[in-house]
mmCIF file of N, CA and C in Angstrom:
data_model
loop_
_atom_site.group_PDB
_atom_site.id
_atom_site.type_symbol
_atom_site.label_atom_id
_atom_site.label_comp_id
_atom_site.label_asym_id
_atom_site.label_seq_id
_atom_site.Cartn_x
_atom_site.Cartn_y
_atom_site.Cartn_z
ATOM 1 N N UNK S 75 0.625 -0.966 0.474
ATOM 2 C CA UNK S 75 -0.129 0.243 0.567
ATOM 3 C C UNK S 75 0.540 0.865 0.076
ATOM 4 N N UNK S 76 0.205 1.914 -1.240
ATOM 5 C CA UNK S 76 1.081 3.362 -1.318
ATOM 6 C C UNK S 76 0.434 5.219 -0.640
ATOM 7 N N UNK S 77 1.418 4.697 0.733
ATOM 8 C CA UNK S 77 0.504 5.865 1.549
ATOM 9 C C UNK S 77 1.231 7.952 0.859
ATOM 10 N N UNK S 78 1.907 7.095 -0.125
ATOM 11 C CA UNK S 78 1.823 9.515 0.402
ATOM 12 C C UNK S 78 1.438 9.524 -0.717
ATOM 13 N N UNK S 79 0.350 8.650 -1.569
ATOM 14 C CA UNK S 79 -0.311 9.688 -2.518
ATOM 15 C C UNK S 79 -1.892 9.487 -2.388
ATOM 16 N N UNK S 80 -2.071 9.169 -0.826
ATOM 17 C CA UNK S 80 -2.962 8.925 -0.140
ATOM 18 C C UNK S 80 -4.158 10.544 0.165
ATOM 19 N N UNK S 81 -5.268 11.271 -0.014
ATOM 20 C CA UNK S 81 -5.747 12.363 0.232
ATOM 21 C C UNK S 81 -5.492 12.903 1.897
ATOM 22 N N UNK S 82 -4.701 13.436 2.357
ATOM 23 C CA UNK S 82 -4.610 14.219 3.059
ATOM 24 C C UNK S 82 -5.788 15.247 3.320
ATOM 25 N N UNK S 83 -7.038 14.962 4.908
ATOM 26 C CA UNK S 83 -7.596 15.985 4.272
ATOM 27 C C UNK S 83 -8.013 15.998 6.112
ATOM 28 N N UNK S 84 -7.010 16.616 6.850
ATOM 29 C CA UNK S 84 -6.855 17.677 8.418
ATOM 30 C C UNK S 84 -5.466 17.258 8.631
ATOM 31 N N UNK S 85 -4.641 17.806 9.025
ATOM 32 C CA UNK S 85 -3.759 18.261 9.249
ATOM 33 C C UNK S 85 -3.212 18.275 10.628
ATOM 34 N N UNK S 86 -2.567 18.451 12.594
ATOM 35 C CA UNK S 86 -1.919 19.246 13.078
ATOM 36 C C UNK S 86 -0.446 19.059 13.223
ATOM 37 N N UNK S 87 0.059 19.730 13.401
ATOM 38 C CA UNK S 87 2.011 19.810 13.881
ATOM 39 C C UNK S 87 1.678 20.170 15.542
ATOM 40 N N UNK S 88 2.433 20.053 16.591
ATOM 41 C CA UNK S 88 2.576 19.476 17.915
ATOM 42 C C UNK S 88 3.890 20.653 17.919
ATOM 43 N N UNK S 89 4.923 21.241 18.593
ATOM 44 C CA UNK S 89 6.024 21.185 19.066
ATOM 45 C C UNK S 89 6.484 21.646 20.616
ATOM 46 N N UNK S 90 7.206 20.709 21.420
ATOM 47 C CA UNK S 90 7.746 20.524 22.468
ATOM 48 C C UNK S 90 8.614 20.762 21.824
ATOM 49 N N UNK S 91 9.463 22.382 22.717
ATOM 50 C CA UNK S 91 10.824 22.952 22.414
ATOM 51 C C UNK S 91 11.430 22.424 23.908
ATOM 52 N N UNK S 92 13.170 22.884 23.976
ATOM 53 C CA UNK S 92 13.541 22.022 24.437
ATOM 54 C C UNK S 92 13.361 22.324 26.031
ATOM 55 N N UNK S 93 12.704 24.186 25.803
ATOM 56 C CA UNK S 93 12.439 24.732 27.329
ATOM 57 C C UNK S 93 11.427 24.067 27.788
ATOM 58 N N UNK S 94 10.384 23.365 27.304
ATOM 59 C CA UNK S 94 9.075 23.292 27.815
ATOM 60 C C UNK S 94 9.006 21.323 27.837
ATOM 61 N N UNK S 95 8.612 20.620 30.109
ATOM 62 C CA UNK S 95 8.759 20.374 29.278
ATOM 63 C C UNK S 95 7.139 19.109 29.536
ATOM 64 N N UNK S 96 5.937 20.107 28.969
ATOM 65 C CA UNK S 96 4.658 19.089 28.656
ATOM 66 C C UNK S 96 3.812 20.282 27.986
ATOM 67 N N UNK S 97 4.368 21.845 27.955
ATOM 68 C CA UNK S 97 3.418 22.614 27.198
ATOM 69 C C UNK S 97 3.861 22.806 25.717
ATOM 70 N N UNK S 98 2.877 22.464 24.689
ATOM 71 C CA UNK S 98 2.877 22.175 23.261
ATOM 72 C C UNK S 98 2.139 23.285 22.747
ATOM 73 N N UNK S 99 3.359 23.579 21.762
ATOM 74 C CA UNK S 99 2.618 24.417 20.746
ATOM 75 C C UNK S 99 1.615 23.454 19.624
ATOM 76 N N UNK S 100 0.041 24.469 19.435
ATOM 77 C CA UNK S 100 -0.073 23.265 18.544
ATOM 78 C C UNK S 100 -0.387 24.320 17.549
ATOM 79 N N UNK S 101 -0.373 23.302 16.108
ATOM 80 C CA UNK S 101 -0.851 24.064 14.806
ATOM 81 C C UNK S 101 -1.620 23.383 13.478
ATOM 82 N N UNK S 102 -2.600 24.077 13.214
ATOM 83 C CA UNK S 102 -3.036 24.228 11.873
ATOM 84 C C UNK S 102 -4.268 24.471 11.397
ATOM 85 N N UNK S 103 -3.284 24.476 10.087
ATOM 86 C CA UNK S 103 -4.171 26.002 9.134
ATOM 87 C C UNK S 103 -4.064 26.877 9.630
ATOM 88 N N UNK S 104 -3.002 27.753 10.205
ATOM 89 C CA UNK S 104 -2.244 28.329 10.713
ATOM 90 C C UNK S 104 -3.225 29.289 11.659
ATOM 91 N N UNK S 105 -3.878 28.160 12.088
ATOM 92 C CA UNK S 105 -4.484 28.288 13.677
ATOM 93 C C UNK S 105 -3.533 28.362 15.046
ATOM 94 N N UNK S 106 -3.313 29.016 15.898
ATOM 95 C CA UNK S 106 -2.218 28.855 16.768
ATOM 96 C C UNK S 106 -2.802 28.052 18.615
ATOM 97 N N UNK S 107 -2.508 26.895 18.881
ATOM 98 C CA UNK S 107 -3.018 26.244 19.719
ATOM 99 C C UNK S 107 -2.362 26.156 21.298
ATOM 100 N N UNK S 108 -2.201 25.534 22.419
ATOM 101 C CA UNK S 108 -1.046 25.056 23.385
ATOM 102 C C UNK S 108 -1.933 23.422 23.995
ATOM 103 N N UNK S 109 -1.033 22.907 24.348
ATOM 104 C CA UNK S 109 -1.572 21.590 24.940
ATOM 105 C C UNK S 109 -0.514 21.592 26.337
ATOM 106 N N UNK S 110 -1.338 21.363 27.712
ATOM 107 C CA UNK S 110 -1.023 21.146 28.443
ATOM 108 C C UNK S 110 -1.253 20.062 29.914
ATOM 109 N N UNK S 111 0.121 19.876 29.837
ATOM 110 C CA UNK S 111 -0.784 18.189 31.283
ATOM 111 C C UNK S 111 -0.092 18.885 32.408
ATOM 112 N N UNK S 112 -1.338 19.032 33.574
ATOM 113 C CA UNK S 112 -1.313 19.572 34.442
ATOM 114 C C UNK S 112 -0.556 18.419 35.518
ATOM 115 N N UNK S 113 0.923 18.587 36.366
ATOM 116 C CA UNK S 113 1.861 18.482 37.309
ATOM 117 C C UNK S 113 1.748 19.363 38.373
ATOM 118 N N UNK S 114 1.957 18.290 39.684
ATOM 119 C CA UNK S 114 1.994 19.340 40.867
ATOM 120 C C UNK S 114 0.676 20.172 41.792
ATOM 121 N N UNK S 115 -0.530 20.424 40.930
ATOM 122 C CA UNK S 115 -1.745 20.762 41.705
ATOM 123 C C UNK S 115 -1.574 21.677 40.231
ATOM 124 N N UNK S 116 -0.827 22.498 39.554
ATOM 125 C CA UNK S 116 -0.910 23.109 38.726
ATOM 126 C C UNK S 116 -2.219 22.852 38.068
ATOM 127 N N UNK S 117 -2.708 24.219 36.684
ATOM 128 C CA UNK S 117 -3.711 23.730 35.805
ATOM 129 C C UNK S 117 -2.908 23.567 34.978
ATOM 130 N N UNK S 118 -1.894 23.841 34.549
ATOM 131 C CA UNK S 118 -1.375 23.906 32.851
ATOM 132 C C UNK S 118 -2.154 25.075 31.798
ATOM 133 N N UNK S 119 -1.026 25.040 31.402
ATOM 134 C CA UNK S 119 -1.710 26.551 30.227
ATOM 135 C C UNK S 119 -2.582 26.404 28.965
ATOM 136 N N UNK S 120 -3.063 24.663 29.174
ATOM 137 C CA UNK S 120 -3.859 24.656 27.594
ATOM 138 C C UNK S 120 -4.671 23.407 28.068
ATOM 139 N N UNK S 121 -5.614 22.668 27.484
ATOM 140 C CA UNK S 121 -6.343 21.729 27.694
ATOM 141 C C UNK S 121 -5.414 20.808 27.664
ATOM 142 N N UNK S 122 -5.270 19.526 28.171
ATOM 143 C CA UNK S 122 -4.247 18.577 27.726
ATOM 144 C C UNK S 122 -4.340 17.683 26.441
ATOM 145 N N UNK S 123 -4.018 17.104 25.475
ATOM 146 C CA UNK S 123 -4.499 16.449 24.812
ATOM 147 C C UNK S 123 -5.428 15.311 24.460
ATOM 148 N N UNK S 124 -6.126 14.474 26.040
ATOM 149 C CA UNK S 124 -7.006 13.821 25.630
ATOM 150 C C UNK S 124 -9.089 14.972 25.901
ATOM 151 N N UNK S 125 -7.924 15.727 26.274
ATOM 152 C CA UNK S 125 -9.396 17.018 26.555
ATOM 153 C C UNK S 125 -9.706 17.498 24.894
ATOM 154 N N UNK S 126 -8.116 18.269 24.534
ATOM 155 C CA UNK S 126 -8.418 18.374 23.065
ATOM 156 C C UNK S 126 -9.756 17.496 22.363
ATOM 157 N N UNK S 127 -9.140 16.096 22.487
ATOM 158 C CA UNK S 127 -9.819 14.560 21.988
ATOM 159 C C UNK S 127 -11.549 14.874 21.959
ATOM 160 N N UNK S 128 -11.623 14.190 22.740
ATOM 161 C CA UNK S 128 -12.986 14.844 23.714
ATOM 162 C C UNK S 128 -13.947 16.491 23.239
ATOM 163 N N UNK S 129 -12.910 17.825 23.450
ATOM 164 C CA UNK S 129 -13.707 18.950 22.399
ATOM 165 C C UNK S 129 -13.487 18.567 21.153
ATOM 166 N N UNK S 130 -12.589 17.894 20.426
ATOM 167 C CA UNK S 130 -13.393 18.075 18.930
ATOM 168 C C UNK S 130 -14.227 16.644 18.748
ATOM 169 N N UNK S 131 -14.932 15.739 19.436
ATOM 170 C CA UNK S 131 -16.121 14.940 19.100
ATOM 171 C C UNK S 131 -17.005 15.875 19.380
ATOM 172 N N UNK S 132 -17.421 16.762 20.679
ATOM 173 C CA UNK S 132 -18.036 17.526 21.326
ATOM 174 C C UNK S 132 -19.113 17.995 20.419
ATOM 175 N N UNK S 133 -17.690 19.164 18.693
ATOM 176 C CA UNK S 133 -17.435 20.003 17.881
ATOM 177 C C UNK S 133 -18.191 19.646 17.593
ATOM 178 N N UNK S 134 -17.649 18.130 16.523
ATOM 179 C CA UNK S 134 -18.446 17.764 16.089
ATOM 180 C C UNK S 134 -19.916 16.951 15.048
ATOM 181 N N UNK S 135 -20.273 16.517 17.059
ATOM 182 C CA UNK S 135 -21.092 16.167 16.938
ATOM 183 C C UNK S 135 -22.351 17.034 17.315
ATOM 184 N N UNK S 136 -22.233 17.850 17.583
ATOM 185 C CA UNK S 136 -22.918 19.634 17.970
ATOM 186 C C UNK S 136 -23.374 20.316 16.329
ATOM 187 N N UNK S 137 -22.639 19.921 15.164
ATOM 188 C CA UNK S 137 -22.119 20.633 13.993
ATOM 189 C C UNK S 137 -23.111 19.418 13.291
ATOM 190 N N UNK S 138 -22.510 18.266 13.085
ATOM 191 C CA UNK S 138 -22.814 17.653 12.203
ATOM 192 C C UNK S 138 -24.568 17.372 12.740
ATOM 193 N N UNK S 139 -25.609 17.650 14.088
ATOM 194 C CA UNK S 139 -26.802 17.569 14.099
ATOM 195 C C UNK S 139 -27.714 18.515 13.823
ATOM 196 N N UNK S 140 -26.698 20.040 14.144
ATOM 197 C CA UNK S 140 -27.112 21.140 13.979
ATOM 198 C C UNK S 140 -27.667 21.889 12.163
ATOM 199 N N UNK S 141 -27.086 20.624 10.981
ATOM 200 C CA UNK S 141 -26.934 20.035 9.821
ATOM 201 C C UNK S 141 -28.758 19.470 9.727
ATOM 202 N N UNK S 142 -28.210 18.927 10.839
ATOM 203 C CA UNK S 142 -29.921 17.577 10.316
ATOM 204 C C UNK S 142 -31.404 19.554 10.920
ATOM 205 N N UNK S 143 -31.564 19.023 12.289
ATOM 206 C CA UNK S 143 -32.016 20.709 12.474
ATOM 207 C C UNK S 143 -32.356 21.322 11.479
ATOM 208 N N UNK S 144 -31.693 22.269 11.265
ATOM 209 C CA UNK S 144 -31.652 23.463 10.616
ATOM 210 C C UNK S 144 -31.776 22.875 9.614
ATOM 211 N N UNK S 145 -31.278 21.560 8.978
ATOM 212 C CA UNK S 145 -32.586 21.951 7.716
ATOM 213 C C UNK S 145 -34.235 20.729 8.202
ATOM 214 N N UNK S 146 -34.494 20.400 9.157
ATOM 215 C CA UNK S 146 -36.302 19.959 9.471
ATOM 216 C C UNK S 146 -36.725 20.764 10.440
ATOM 217 N N UNK S 147 -36.066 21.671 11.073
ATOM 218 C CA UNK S 147 -36.752 22.719 11.783
ATOM 219 C C UNK S 147 -36.369 24.135 11.156
ATOM 220 N N UNK S 148 -37.149 25.230 11.248
ATOM 221 C CA UNK S 148 -36.620 26.423 11.175
ATOM 222 C C UNK S 148 -35.810 27.049 12.177
ATOM 223 N N UNK S 149 -36.385 26.363 13.832
ATOM 224 C CA UNK S 149 -35.268 27.696 14.922
ATOM 225 C C UNK S 149 -35.469 25.548 15.813
ATOM 226 N N UNK S 150 -34.606 25.379 16.483
ATOM 227 C CA UNK S 150 -34.212 24.393 16.500
ATOM 228 C C UNK S 150 -34.114 24.193 17.976
ATOM 229 N N UNK S 151 -33.087 25.686 18.309
ATOM 230 C CA UNK S 151 -32.751 26.418 19.760
ATOM 231 C C UNK S 151 -31.052 24.936 19.729
ATOM 232 N N UNK S 152 -30.906 25.814 21.074
ATOM 233 C CA UNK S 152 -29.284 25.045 21.608
ATOM 234 C C UNK S 152 -29.595 24.256 21.853
ATOM 235 N N UNK S 153 -27.583 23.671 21.457
ATOM 236 C CA UNK S 153 -27.470 21.899 21.237
ATOM 237 C C UNK S 153 -26.865 22.130 22.019
ATOM 238 N N UNK S 154 -25.915 21.259 22.914
ATOM 239 C CA UNK S 154 -24.759 21.304 24.352
ATOM 240 C C UNK S 154 -24.772 20.101 24.248
ATOM 241 N N UNK S 155 -22.992 19.471 24.130
ATOM 242 C CA UNK S 155 -22.554 17.530 23.415
ATOM 243 C C UNK S 155 -21.991 18.238 24.959
ATOM 244 N N UNK S 156 -21.371 17.132 25.872
ATOM 245 C CA UNK S 156 -20.878 17.105 26.851
ATOM 246 C C UNK S 156 -20.395 16.139 26.665
ATOM 247 N N UNK S 157 -18.762 15.860 26.742
ATOM 248 C CA UNK S 157 -18.094 13.937 26.433
ATOM 249 C C UNK S 157 -17.462 13.994 28.169
ATOM 250 N N UNK S 158 -17.563 12.592 28.720
ATOM 251 C CA UNK S 158 -16.611 12.244 29.575
ATOM 252 C C UNK S 158 -16.426 11.398 29.378
ATOM 253 N N UNK S 159 -14.317 11.035 29.384
ATOM 254 C CA UNK S 159 -13.997 9.915 29.371
ATOM 255 C C UNK S 159 -14.580 8.799 31.363
ATOM 256 N N UNK S 160 -14.478 8.167 30.429
ATOM 257 C CA UNK S 160 -14.608 7.331 32.601
ATOM 258 C C UNK S 160 -13.168 5.820 32.267
ATOM 259 N N UNK S 161 -12.597 6.054 32.788
ATOM 260 C CA UNK S 161 -11.537 5.283 33.156
ATOM 261 C C UNK S 161 -11.651 4.119 34.299
ATOM 262 N N UNK S 162 -12.306 2.782 34.541
ATOM 263 C CA UNK S 162 -13.289 2.422 35.259
ATOM 264 C C UNK S 162 -11.585 1.747 36.642
ATOM 265 N N UNK S 163 -12.059 2.546 37.891
ATOM 266 C CA UNK S 163 -11.518 1.397 38.720
ATOM 267 C C UNK S 163 -11.168 -0.206 38.656
ATOM 268 N N UNK S 164 -12.056 -0.869 38.422
ATOM 269 C CA UNK S 164 -12.030 -2.724 38.329
ATOM 270 C C UNK S 164 -10.955 -2.898 37.174
ATOM 271 N N UNK S 165 -10.452 -3.464 37.163
ATOM 272 C CA UNK S 165 -9.473 -4.069 36.484
ATOM 273 C C UNK S 165 -9.792 -5.483 35.327
ATOM 274 N N UNK S 166 -9.750 -4.988 33.735
ATOM 275 C CA UNK S 166 -10.181 -5.243 33.003
ATOM 276 C C UNK S 166 -11.375 -4.721 32.969
ATOM 277 N N UNK S 167 -11.426 -3.996 33.311
ATOM 278 C CA UNK S 167 -13.088 -3.282 32.630
ATOM 279 C C UNK S 167 -12.699 -2.067 31.923
ATOM 280 N N UNK S 168 -13.855 -1.566 30.359
ATOM 281 C CA UNK S 168 -13.775 -1.890 30.155
ATOM 282 C C UNK S 168 -13.637 0.217 29.611
ATOM 283 N N UNK S 169 -12.297 1.063 29.294
ATOM 284 C CA UNK S 169 -12.694 2.887 28.695
ATOM 285 C C UNK S 169 -13.494 3.093 28.114
ATOM 286 N N UNK S 170 -14.700 4.528 28.566
ATOM 287 C CA UNK S 170 -15.246 4.778 27.703
ATOM 288 C C UNK S 170 -15.164 5.925 27.882
ATOM 289 N N UNK S 171 -16.324 6.565 26.139
ATOM 290 C CA UNK S 171 -16.755 8.284 26.318
ATOM 291 C C UNK S 171 -18.167 7.698 26.189
ATOM 292 N N UNK S 172 -18.939 8.999 27.373
ATOM 293 C CA UNK S 172 -20.627 9.335 27.890
ATOM 294 C C UNK S 172 -20.724 10.704 26.996
ATOM 295 N N UNK S 173 -21.076 10.163 26.473
ATOM 296 C CA UNK S 173 -22.116 11.813 24.739
ATOM 297 C C UNK S 173 -23.418 12.038 25.531
ATOM 298 N N UNK S 174 -23.049 12.651 26.015
ATOM 299 C CA UNK S 174 -24.329 13.753 26.366
ATOM 300 C C UNK S 174 -24.872 15.673 25.916
ATOM 301 N N UNK S 175 -26.152 15.004 25.747
ATOM 302 C CA UNK S 175 -26.679 15.578 24.132
ATOM 303 C C UNK S 175 -28.094 16.352 24.246
ATOM 304 N N UNK S 176 -27.673 17.978 24.901
ATOM 305 C CA UNK S 176 -29.336 18.644 25.522
ATOM 306 C C UNK S 176 -29.593 19.213 24.398
ATOM 307 N N UNK S 177 -30.129 19.354 24.066
ATOM 308 C CA UNK S 177 -31.391 20.364 23.276
ATOM 309 C C UNK S 177 -32.298 21.337 24.489
ATOM 310 N N UNK S 178 -32.437 22.572 23.526
ATOM 311 C CA UNK S 178 -33.118 23.507 24.083
ATOM 312 C C UNK S 178 -34.676 23.346 23.946
ATOM 313 N N UNK S 179 -35.100 23.231 22.802
ATOM 314 C CA UNK S 179 -36.267 22.458 21.803
ATOM 315 C C UNK S 179 -36.750 21.668 21.691
ATOM 316 N N UNK S 180 -38.087 20.754 22.805
ATOM 317 C CA UNK S 180 -38.230 18.968 22.932
ATOM 318 C C UNK S 180 -38.395 18.753 21.413
ATOM 319 N N UNK S 181 -37.617 17.866 20.566
ATOM 320 C CA UNK S 181 -37.811 17.042 19.221
ATOM 321 C C UNK S 181 -39.018 16.190 19.625
ATOM 322 N N UNK S 182 -39.215 15.909 17.825
ATOM 323 C CA UNK S 182 -40.956 14.546 18.593
ATOM 324 C C UNK S 182 -40.080 13.284 18.482
ATOM 325 N N UNK S 183 -40.714 12.577 19.003
ATOM 326 C CA UNK S 183 -39.769 11.133 19.181
ATOM 327 C C UNK S 183 -38.872 10.580 17.861
ATOM 328 N N UNK S 184 -39.814 10.706 17.025
ATOM 329 C CA UNK S 184 -39.821 9.850 15.553
ATOM 330 C C UNK S 184 -37.687 10.968 15.838
ATOM 331 N N UNK S 185 -38.007 11.959 15.700
ATOM 332 C CA UNK S 185 -37.119 13.411 15.524
ATOM 333 C C UNK S 185 -35.658 12.554 15.900
ATOM 334 N N UNK S 186 -35.579 12.715 17.425
ATOM 335 C CA UNK S 186 -34.411 11.821 18.449
ATOM 336 C C UNK S 186 -34.203 10.906 17.656
ATOM 337 N N UNK S 187 -35.179 10.098 17.096
ATOM 338 C CA UNK S 187 -34.342 8.675 17.047
ATOM 339 C C UNK S 187 -33.638 9.200 16.100
ATOM 340 N N UNK S 188 -33.938 9.461 14.875
ATOM 341 C CA UNK S 188 -32.835 10.092 13.923
ATOM 342 C C UNK S 188 -31.673 11.212 13.797
ATOM 343 N N UNK S 189 -31.382 11.483 14.924
ATOM 344 C CA UNK S 189 -30.853 12.817 15.884
ATOM 345 C C UNK S 189 -30.158 12.158 16.575
ATOM 346 N N UNK S 190 -29.728 10.915 17.009
ATOM 347 C CA UNK S 190 -29.231 9.730 17.941
ATOM 348 C C UNK S 190 -28.939 9.221 16.519
ATOM 349 N N UNK S 191 -28.827 8.709 15.499
ATOM 350 C CA UNK S 191 -28.121 7.887 14.390
ATOM 351 C C UNK S 191 -27.293 8.799 14.398
ATOM 352 N N UNK S 192 -27.905 10.042 13.251
ATOM 353 C CA UNK S 192 -27.105 10.742 12.728
ATOM 354 C C UNK S 192 -25.306 11.631 13.703
ATOM 355 N N UNK S 193 -26.210 10.579 15.230
ATOM 356 C CA UNK S 193 -25.557 11.710 16.173
ATOM 357 C C UNK S 193 -23.995 10.733 15.609
ATOM 358 N N UNK S 194 -24.304 9.085 16.126
ATOM 359 C CA UNK S 194 -23.713 7.829 15.870
ATOM 360 C C UNK S 194 -22.430 8.004 14.717
ATOM 361 N N UNK S 195 -22.804 9.405 13.334
ATOM 362 C CA UNK S 195 -21.954 8.362 13.078
ATOM 363 C C UNK S 195 -21.560 10.441 12.190
ATOM 364 N N UNK S 196 -21.768 10.582 13.270
ATOM 365 C CA UNK S 196 -20.314 11.656 13.193
ATOM 366 C C UNK S 196 -18.908 11.995 12.653
ATOM 367 N N UNK S 197 -18.758 12.765 11.786
ATOM 368 C CA UNK S 197 -16.763 12.092 11.266
ATOM 369 C C UNK S 197 -16.317 12.000 12.626
ATOM 370 N N UNK S 198 -16.299 11.910 13.515
ATOM 371 C CA UNK S 198 -14.808 12.397 14.773
ATOM 372 C C UNK S 198 -15.274 10.789 16.089
ATOM 373 N N UNK S 199 -17.261 10.801 15.453
ATOM 374 C CA UNK S 199 -17.617 9.194 15.695
ATOM 375 C C UNK S 199 -16.786 8.409 15.441
ATOM 376 N N UNK S 200 -17.369 8.424 14.201
ATOM 377 C CA UNK S 200 -16.367 7.022 12.978
ATOM 378 C C UNK S 200 -14.751 7.138 13.457
ATOM 379 N N UNK S 201 -14.383 8.231 13.199
ATOM 380 C CA UNK S 201 -13.122 8.695 13.631
ATOM 381 C C UNK S 201 -12.794 7.420 15.022
ATOM 382 N N UNK S 202 -13.045 7.511 16.125
ATOM 383 C CA UNK S 202 -12.300 7.071 17.533
ATOM 384 C C UNK S 202 -12.969 5.629 16.944
ATOM 385 N N UNK S 203 -14.273 5.496 17.245
ATOM 386 C CA UNK S 203 -15.061 4.505 16.626
ATOM 387 C C UNK S 203 -14.089 2.728 16.101
ATOM 388 N N UNK S 204 -13.778 3.457 14.654
ATOM 389 C CA UNK S 204 -13.113 2.141 13.868
ATOM 390 C C UNK S 204 -11.412 2.945 13.645
ATOM 391 N N UNK S 205 -11.607 3.708 14.932
ATOM 392 C CA UNK S 205 -10.082 3.520 14.436
ATOM 393 C C UNK S 205 -8.627 3.044 13.585
ATOM 394 N N UNK S 206 -8.749 4.229 12.889
ATOM 395 C CA UNK S 206 -8.004 4.274 11.409
ATOM 396 C C UNK S 206 -6.088 3.836 12.638
ATOM 397 N N UNK S 207 -5.101 3.377 11.823
ATOM 398 C CA UNK S 207 -4.342 2.357 12.665
ATOM 399 C C UNK S 207 -3.445 4.132 12.731
ATOM 400 N N UNK S 208 -2.190 4.227 13.381
ATOM 401 C CA UNK S 208 -1.744 4.706 13.172
ATOM 402 C C UNK S 208 0.120 4.736 12.663
ATOM 403 N N UNK S 209 0.728 5.425 11.984
ATOM 404 C CA UNK S 209 1.858 4.495 11.464
ATOM 405 C C UNK S 209 2.429 6.384 11.812
ATOM 406 N N UNK S 210 4.272 5.126 12.398
ATOM 407 C CA UNK S 210 4.817 5.864 13.350
ATOM 408 C C UNK S 210 5.726 6.274 12.310
ATOM 409 N N UNK S 211 6.571 7.334 11.372
ATOM 410 C CA UNK S 211 8.095 7.723 11.252
ATOM 411 C C UNK S 211 9.406 8.540 11.776
ATOM 412 N N UNK S 212 9.692 8.278 12.190
ATOM 413 C CA UNK S 212 11.123 9.025 13.092
ATOM 414 C C UNK S 212 11.865 9.235 12.076
ATOM 415 N N UNK S 213 12.170 10.833 11.432
ATOM 416 C CA UNK S 213 12.673 11.554 11.225
ATOM 417 C C UNK S 213 13.925 11.557 11.546
ATOM 418 N N UNK S 214 15.222 11.907 10.652
ATOM 419 C CA UNK S 214 16.695 13.250 11.817
ATOM 420 C C UNK S 214 15.449 14.178 11.386
ATOM 421 N N UNK S 215 16.924 15.477 11.838
ATOM 422 C CA UNK S 215 16.953 16.356 12.441
ATOM 423 C C UNK S 215 16.430 17.791 11.437
ATOM 424 N N UNK S 216 15.850 18.499 11.215
ATOM 425 C CA UNK S 216 15.633 19.165 10.004
ATOM 426 C C UNK S 216 16.095 20.268 10.717
#
């Protein structure tokens, strides 16, 4: 399989400078962010990498649902998506993400089922559920 010819649909870059231990500078499409890991009781200077992943899932879910409700209704109200990462205390139990979607307007029960199906097929949901392989390559200094 020749991966160099595959279409790149998104990319990101993280730089962890020599002067830092955890604070990472992130860029994507010209936008700049900071990721950090709290330590010694400090909050850090930005969300953790795991929190960025959860934010991506929450945002993608809300945007995907908005496309449906804007098509279906004149005014569908607010869509709030919360994601909690659960790591079990019991050895061998499954880790999971719990997604809670709150709508400010009450939809028809049939529409709620459709919205559930749409949320399950949002792009980041599918990315997480069907986990692509991660192909790692180390290169020399640039």
